Coordinates of C-alpha atoms and ligand atoms in Angstrom, one line a residue:
X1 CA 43.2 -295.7 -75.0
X2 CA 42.9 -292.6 -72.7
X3 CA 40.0 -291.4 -71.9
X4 CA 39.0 -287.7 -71.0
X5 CA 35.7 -286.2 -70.5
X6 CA 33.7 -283.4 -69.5
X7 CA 32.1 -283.6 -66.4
X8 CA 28.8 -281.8 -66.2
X9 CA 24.7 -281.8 -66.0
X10 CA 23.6 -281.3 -68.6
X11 CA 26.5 -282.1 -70.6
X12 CA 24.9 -282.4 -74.5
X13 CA 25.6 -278.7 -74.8
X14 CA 29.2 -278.6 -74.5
X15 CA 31.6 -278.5 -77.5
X16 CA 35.0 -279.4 -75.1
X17 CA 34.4 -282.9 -76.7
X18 CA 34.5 -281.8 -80.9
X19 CA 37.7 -279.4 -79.3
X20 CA 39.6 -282.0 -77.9
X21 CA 38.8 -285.0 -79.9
X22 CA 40.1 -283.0 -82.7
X23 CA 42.9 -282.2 -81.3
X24 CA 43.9 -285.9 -79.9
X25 CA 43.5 -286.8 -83.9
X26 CA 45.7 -284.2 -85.3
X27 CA 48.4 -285.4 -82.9
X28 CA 47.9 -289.1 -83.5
X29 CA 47.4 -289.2 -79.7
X30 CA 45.4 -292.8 -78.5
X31 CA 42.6 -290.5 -76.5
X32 CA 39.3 -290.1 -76.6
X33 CA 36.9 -287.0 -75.0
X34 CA 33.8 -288.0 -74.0
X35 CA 30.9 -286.5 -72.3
X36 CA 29.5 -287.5 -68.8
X37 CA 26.3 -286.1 -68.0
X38 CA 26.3 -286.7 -63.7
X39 CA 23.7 -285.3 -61.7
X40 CA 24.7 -283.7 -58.4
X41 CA 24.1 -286.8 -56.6
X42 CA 26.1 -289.0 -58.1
X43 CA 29.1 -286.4 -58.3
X44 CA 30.8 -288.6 -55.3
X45 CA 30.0 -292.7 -57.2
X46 CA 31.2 -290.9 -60.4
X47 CA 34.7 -289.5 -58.9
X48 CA 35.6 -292.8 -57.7
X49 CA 34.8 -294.0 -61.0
X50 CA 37.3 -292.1 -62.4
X51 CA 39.9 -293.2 -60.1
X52 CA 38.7 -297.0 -60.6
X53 CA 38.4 -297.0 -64.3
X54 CA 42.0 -294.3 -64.4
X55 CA 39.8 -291.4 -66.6
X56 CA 42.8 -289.3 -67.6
X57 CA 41.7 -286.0 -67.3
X58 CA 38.0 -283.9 -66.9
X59 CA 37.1 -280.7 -67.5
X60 CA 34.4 -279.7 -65.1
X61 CA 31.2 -277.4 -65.6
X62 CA 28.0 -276.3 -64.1
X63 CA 26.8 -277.5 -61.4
X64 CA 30.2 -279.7 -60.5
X65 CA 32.8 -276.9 -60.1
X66 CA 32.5 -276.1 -56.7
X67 CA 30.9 -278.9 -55.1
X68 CA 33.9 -281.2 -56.5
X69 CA 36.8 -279.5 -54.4
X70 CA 36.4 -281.8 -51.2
X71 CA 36.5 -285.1 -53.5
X72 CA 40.2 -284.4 -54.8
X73 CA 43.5 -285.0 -53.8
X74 CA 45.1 -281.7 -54.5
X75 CA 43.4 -278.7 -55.7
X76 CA 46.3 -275.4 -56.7
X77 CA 46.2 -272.3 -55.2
X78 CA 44.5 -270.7 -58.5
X79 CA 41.2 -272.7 -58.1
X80 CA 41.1 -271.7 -54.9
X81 CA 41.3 -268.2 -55.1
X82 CA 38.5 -268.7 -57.7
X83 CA 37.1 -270.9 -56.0
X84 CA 36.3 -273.6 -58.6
X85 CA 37.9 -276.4 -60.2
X86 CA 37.2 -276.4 -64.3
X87 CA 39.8 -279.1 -65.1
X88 CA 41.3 -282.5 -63.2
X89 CA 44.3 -283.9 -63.9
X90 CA 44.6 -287.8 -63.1
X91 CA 48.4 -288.3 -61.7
X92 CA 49.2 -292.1 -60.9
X93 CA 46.1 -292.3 -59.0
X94 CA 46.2 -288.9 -57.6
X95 CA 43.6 -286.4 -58.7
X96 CA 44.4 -282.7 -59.0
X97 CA 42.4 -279.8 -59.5
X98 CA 42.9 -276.3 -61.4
X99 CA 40.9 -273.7 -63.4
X100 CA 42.4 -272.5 -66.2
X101 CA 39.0 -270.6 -67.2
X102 CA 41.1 -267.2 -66.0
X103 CA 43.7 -268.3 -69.1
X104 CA 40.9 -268.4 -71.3
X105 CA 39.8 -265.1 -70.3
X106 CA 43.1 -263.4 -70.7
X107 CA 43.9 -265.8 -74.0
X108 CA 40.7 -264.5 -75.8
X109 CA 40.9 -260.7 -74.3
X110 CA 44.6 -260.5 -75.7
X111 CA 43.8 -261.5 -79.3
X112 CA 42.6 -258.2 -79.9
X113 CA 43.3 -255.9 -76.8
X114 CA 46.1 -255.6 -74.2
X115 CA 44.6 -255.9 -70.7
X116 CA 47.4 -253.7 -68.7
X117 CA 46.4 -250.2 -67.7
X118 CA 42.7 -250.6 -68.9
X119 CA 39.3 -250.1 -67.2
X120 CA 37.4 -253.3 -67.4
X121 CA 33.6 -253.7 -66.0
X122 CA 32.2 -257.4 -65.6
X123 CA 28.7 -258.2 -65.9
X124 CA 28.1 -260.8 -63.8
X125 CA 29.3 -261.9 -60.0
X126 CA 29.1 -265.9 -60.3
X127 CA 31.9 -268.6 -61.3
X128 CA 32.8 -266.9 -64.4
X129 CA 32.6 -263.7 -63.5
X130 CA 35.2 -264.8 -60.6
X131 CA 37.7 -266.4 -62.9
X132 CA 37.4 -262.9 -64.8
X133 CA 38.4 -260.6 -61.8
X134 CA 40.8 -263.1 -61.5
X135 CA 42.7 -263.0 -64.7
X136 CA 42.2 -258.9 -65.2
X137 CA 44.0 -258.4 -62.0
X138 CA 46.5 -260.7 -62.4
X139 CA 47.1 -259.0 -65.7
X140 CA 47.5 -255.4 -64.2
X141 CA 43.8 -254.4 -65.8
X142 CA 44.2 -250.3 -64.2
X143 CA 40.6 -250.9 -62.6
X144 CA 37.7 -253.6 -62.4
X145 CA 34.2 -253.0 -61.7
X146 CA 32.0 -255.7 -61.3
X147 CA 27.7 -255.2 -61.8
X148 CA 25.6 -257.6 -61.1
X149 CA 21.7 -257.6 -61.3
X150 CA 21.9 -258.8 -57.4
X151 CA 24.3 -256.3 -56.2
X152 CA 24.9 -258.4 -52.8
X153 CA 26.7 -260.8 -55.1
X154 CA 28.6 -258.6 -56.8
X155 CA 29.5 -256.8 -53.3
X156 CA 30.5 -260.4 -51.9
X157 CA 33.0 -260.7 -54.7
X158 CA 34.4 -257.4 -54.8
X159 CA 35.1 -257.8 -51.2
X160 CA 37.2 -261.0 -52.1
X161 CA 39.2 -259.1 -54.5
X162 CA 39.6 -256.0 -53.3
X163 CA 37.8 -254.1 -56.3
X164 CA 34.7 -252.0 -56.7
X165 CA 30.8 -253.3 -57.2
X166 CA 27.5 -251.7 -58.6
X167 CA 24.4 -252.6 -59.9
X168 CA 23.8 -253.9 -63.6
X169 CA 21.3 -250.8 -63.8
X170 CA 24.4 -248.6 -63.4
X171 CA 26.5 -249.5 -66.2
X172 CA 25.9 -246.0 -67.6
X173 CA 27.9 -244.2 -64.8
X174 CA 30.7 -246.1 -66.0
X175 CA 33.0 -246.1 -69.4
X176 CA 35.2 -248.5 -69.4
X177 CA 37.5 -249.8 -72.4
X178 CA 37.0 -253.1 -71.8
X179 CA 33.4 -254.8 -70.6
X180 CA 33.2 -259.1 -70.1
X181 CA 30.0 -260.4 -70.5
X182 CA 30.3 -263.3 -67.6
X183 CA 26.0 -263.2 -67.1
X184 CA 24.0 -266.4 -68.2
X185 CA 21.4 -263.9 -69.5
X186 CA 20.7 -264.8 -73.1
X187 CA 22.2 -268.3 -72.9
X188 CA 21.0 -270.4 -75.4
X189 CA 18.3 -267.9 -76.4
X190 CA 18.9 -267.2 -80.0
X191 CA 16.1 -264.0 -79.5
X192 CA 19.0 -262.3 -77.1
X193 CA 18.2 -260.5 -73.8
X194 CA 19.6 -256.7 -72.9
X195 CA 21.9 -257.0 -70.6
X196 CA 23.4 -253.3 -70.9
X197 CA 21.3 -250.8 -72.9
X198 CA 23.0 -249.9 -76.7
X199 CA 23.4 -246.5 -76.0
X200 CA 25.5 -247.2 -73.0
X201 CA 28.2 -248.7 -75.7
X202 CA 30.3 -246.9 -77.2
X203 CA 32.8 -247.4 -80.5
X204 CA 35.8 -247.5 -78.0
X205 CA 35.1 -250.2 -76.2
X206 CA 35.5 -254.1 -76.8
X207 CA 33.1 -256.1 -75.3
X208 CA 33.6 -259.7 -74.4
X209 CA 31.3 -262.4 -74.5
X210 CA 31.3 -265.3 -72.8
X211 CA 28.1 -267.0 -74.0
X212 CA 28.8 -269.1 -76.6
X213 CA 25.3 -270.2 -77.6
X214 CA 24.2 -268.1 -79.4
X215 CA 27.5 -267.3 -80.9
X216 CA 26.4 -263.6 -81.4
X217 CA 24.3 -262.6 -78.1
X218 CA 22.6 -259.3 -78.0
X219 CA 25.3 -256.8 -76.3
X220 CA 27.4 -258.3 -79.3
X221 CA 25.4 -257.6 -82.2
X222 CA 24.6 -253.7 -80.9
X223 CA 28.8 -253.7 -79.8
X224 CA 29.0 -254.5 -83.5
X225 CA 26.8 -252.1 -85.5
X226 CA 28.1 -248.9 -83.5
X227 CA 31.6 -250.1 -84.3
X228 CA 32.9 -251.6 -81.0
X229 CA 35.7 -254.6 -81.1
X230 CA 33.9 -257.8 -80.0
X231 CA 35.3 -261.4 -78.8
X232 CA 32.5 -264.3 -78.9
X233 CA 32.5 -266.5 -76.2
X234 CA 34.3 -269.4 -78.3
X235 CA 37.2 -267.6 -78.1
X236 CA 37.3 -268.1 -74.4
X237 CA 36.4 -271.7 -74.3
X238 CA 39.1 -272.3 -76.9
X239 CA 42.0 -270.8 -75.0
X240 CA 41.3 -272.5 -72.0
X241 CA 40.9 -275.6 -74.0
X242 CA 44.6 -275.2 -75.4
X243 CA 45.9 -274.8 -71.5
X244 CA 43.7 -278.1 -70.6
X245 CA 45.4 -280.0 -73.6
X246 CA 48.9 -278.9 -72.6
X247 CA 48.2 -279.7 -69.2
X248 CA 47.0 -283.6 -70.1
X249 CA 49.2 -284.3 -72.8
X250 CA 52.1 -282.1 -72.5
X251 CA 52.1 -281.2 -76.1
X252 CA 51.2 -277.7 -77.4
X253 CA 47.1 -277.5 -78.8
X254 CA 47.3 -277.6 -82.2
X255 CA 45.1 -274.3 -82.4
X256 CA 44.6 -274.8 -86.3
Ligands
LIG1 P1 26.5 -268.7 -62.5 O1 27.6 -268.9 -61.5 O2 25.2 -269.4 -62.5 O3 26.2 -267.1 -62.5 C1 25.2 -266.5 -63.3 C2 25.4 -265.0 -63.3 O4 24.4 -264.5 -64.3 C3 25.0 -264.3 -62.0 O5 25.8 -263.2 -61.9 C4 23.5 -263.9 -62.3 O6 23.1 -262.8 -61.5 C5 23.6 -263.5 -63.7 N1 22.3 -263.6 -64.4 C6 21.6 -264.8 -64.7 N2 20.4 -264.5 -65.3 C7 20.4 -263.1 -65.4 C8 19.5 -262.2 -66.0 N3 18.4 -262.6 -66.6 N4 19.8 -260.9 -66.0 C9 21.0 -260.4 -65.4 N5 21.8 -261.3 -64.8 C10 21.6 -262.6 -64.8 O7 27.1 -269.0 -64.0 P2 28.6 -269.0 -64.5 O8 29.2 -270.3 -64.2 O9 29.3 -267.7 -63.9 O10 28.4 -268.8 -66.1 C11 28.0 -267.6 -66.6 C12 28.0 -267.8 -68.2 O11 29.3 -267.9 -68.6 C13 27.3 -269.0 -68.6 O12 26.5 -268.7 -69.8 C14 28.4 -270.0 -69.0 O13 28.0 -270.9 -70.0 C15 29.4 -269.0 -69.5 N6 30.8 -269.6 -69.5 C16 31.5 -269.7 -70.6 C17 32.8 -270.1 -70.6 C18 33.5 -270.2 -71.9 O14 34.5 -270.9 -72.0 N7 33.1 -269.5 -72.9 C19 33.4 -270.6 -69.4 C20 32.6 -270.5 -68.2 C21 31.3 -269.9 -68.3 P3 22.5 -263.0 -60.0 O15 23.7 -263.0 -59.1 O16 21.7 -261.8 -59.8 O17 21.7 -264.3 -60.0

């Protein structure tokens, strides 16, 4: 049997392993998804555990995705620019690293919105908020803005990519069409935090969420009742979920 994982701490949060185990069952495929919770100092034993016991394939989350680049093989040009590995792929031996969280970005965006020729403002300026100025721009988004409650952070990225930065406090100068919630505010808080005040949203906009527990956060439930289009943050984590499959197995996710 072939065994995949996801490798993160903590790791009893995730839902990559109900995801993928379904999937490996609905293809008869002899794999199983399991979780491996790995502090940061045992990132390095655990690798070579993968390559000694031949673990097929990983997805990687917090704290992992950065700090595991220097233990692989071969790491793709995309996780570089993003600068973070969310998925390994076990090759005879040889581990490679990719992200495919920018797919899931664009994946869960374009179920209800095209991307080209919009304005887009990200909340946030860490790894998810990367992989989101990532995938905009290589989808032609018109403009990105990124706020950040630390606007250093979001200044540091912007630089990378070439795009503008602001405070969080000064999302109401802006009006964009799209707006990608990549904070951790709110995670796991079913009360909800304010990230952007409700008056600042408006009935054109679609907001994206990338929290997925809760499954309806606080910007979503007010994006809701004044009429906006809303994504939840499952919808992310499943499209980049169907690119990790097809990467492993080669066979399309079956998304049903
Ligand atoms: P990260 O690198 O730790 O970045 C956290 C970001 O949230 C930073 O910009 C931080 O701002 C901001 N932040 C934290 N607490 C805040 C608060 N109370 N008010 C305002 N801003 C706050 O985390 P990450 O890896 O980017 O992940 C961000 C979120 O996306 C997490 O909830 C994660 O679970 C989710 N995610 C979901 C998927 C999916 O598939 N759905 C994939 C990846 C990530 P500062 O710079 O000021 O600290």
């Amino acid at each position: 049997m072939d065994i995949y994982g996801i490798l993160a701490h903590p790791a009893k949060h995730s839902l990559s392993p109900a995801m993928h185990n379904a999937g490996f069952k609905a293809l008869n495929i002899n794999a199983e998804y399991q979780r491996f919770d790995i502090s940061p100092e045992n990132l390095a034993r655990f690798i070579q555990r993968v390559r000694d016991e031949n673990i097929k394939g990983l997805n990687v989350s917090t704290p992992h995705k950065e700090k595991v680049i220097p233990l692989l093989d071969v790491v793709d040009n995309v996780a570089m620019t993003i600068g973070a590995v969310n998925t390994i792929i076990n090759k005879n031996g040889e581990l490679h690293g990719t992200n495919v969280d920018f797919i899931g970005v664009q994946g869960a965006l374009e179920e209800v919105t095209s991307i080209e020729g919009r304005s887009v403002v990200i909340l946030g300026a860490g790894g998810a908020a990367r992989a989101a100025v990532f995938a905009l721009q290589k989808s032609n988004a018109a403009e990105v803005v990124i706020l950040n409650r630390t606007i250093e952070h979001a200044k540091e990225l912007a630089k990378e990519f070439n795009c503008k930065a602001d405070a969080l406090s000064s999302f109401n100068k802006y009006n964009p069409q799209i707006v990608v919630q990549a904070t951790s505010a709110g995670m796991n808080k079913p009360k909800g935090v304010e990230i952007v005040p409700r008056e600042n949203l408006t009935s054109e906009m679609t907001v994206m969420e990338m929290i997925y527990s809760p499954l309806m956060t606080k910007i979503l439930k007010d994006a809701k009742e004044i009429g906006a289009k809303i994504i939840t943050g499952d919808r992310m984590l499943l499209n980049q979920g169907f690119a990790c499959f097809q990467i492993w197995t080669g066979e399309q996710a079956p998304r049903k």
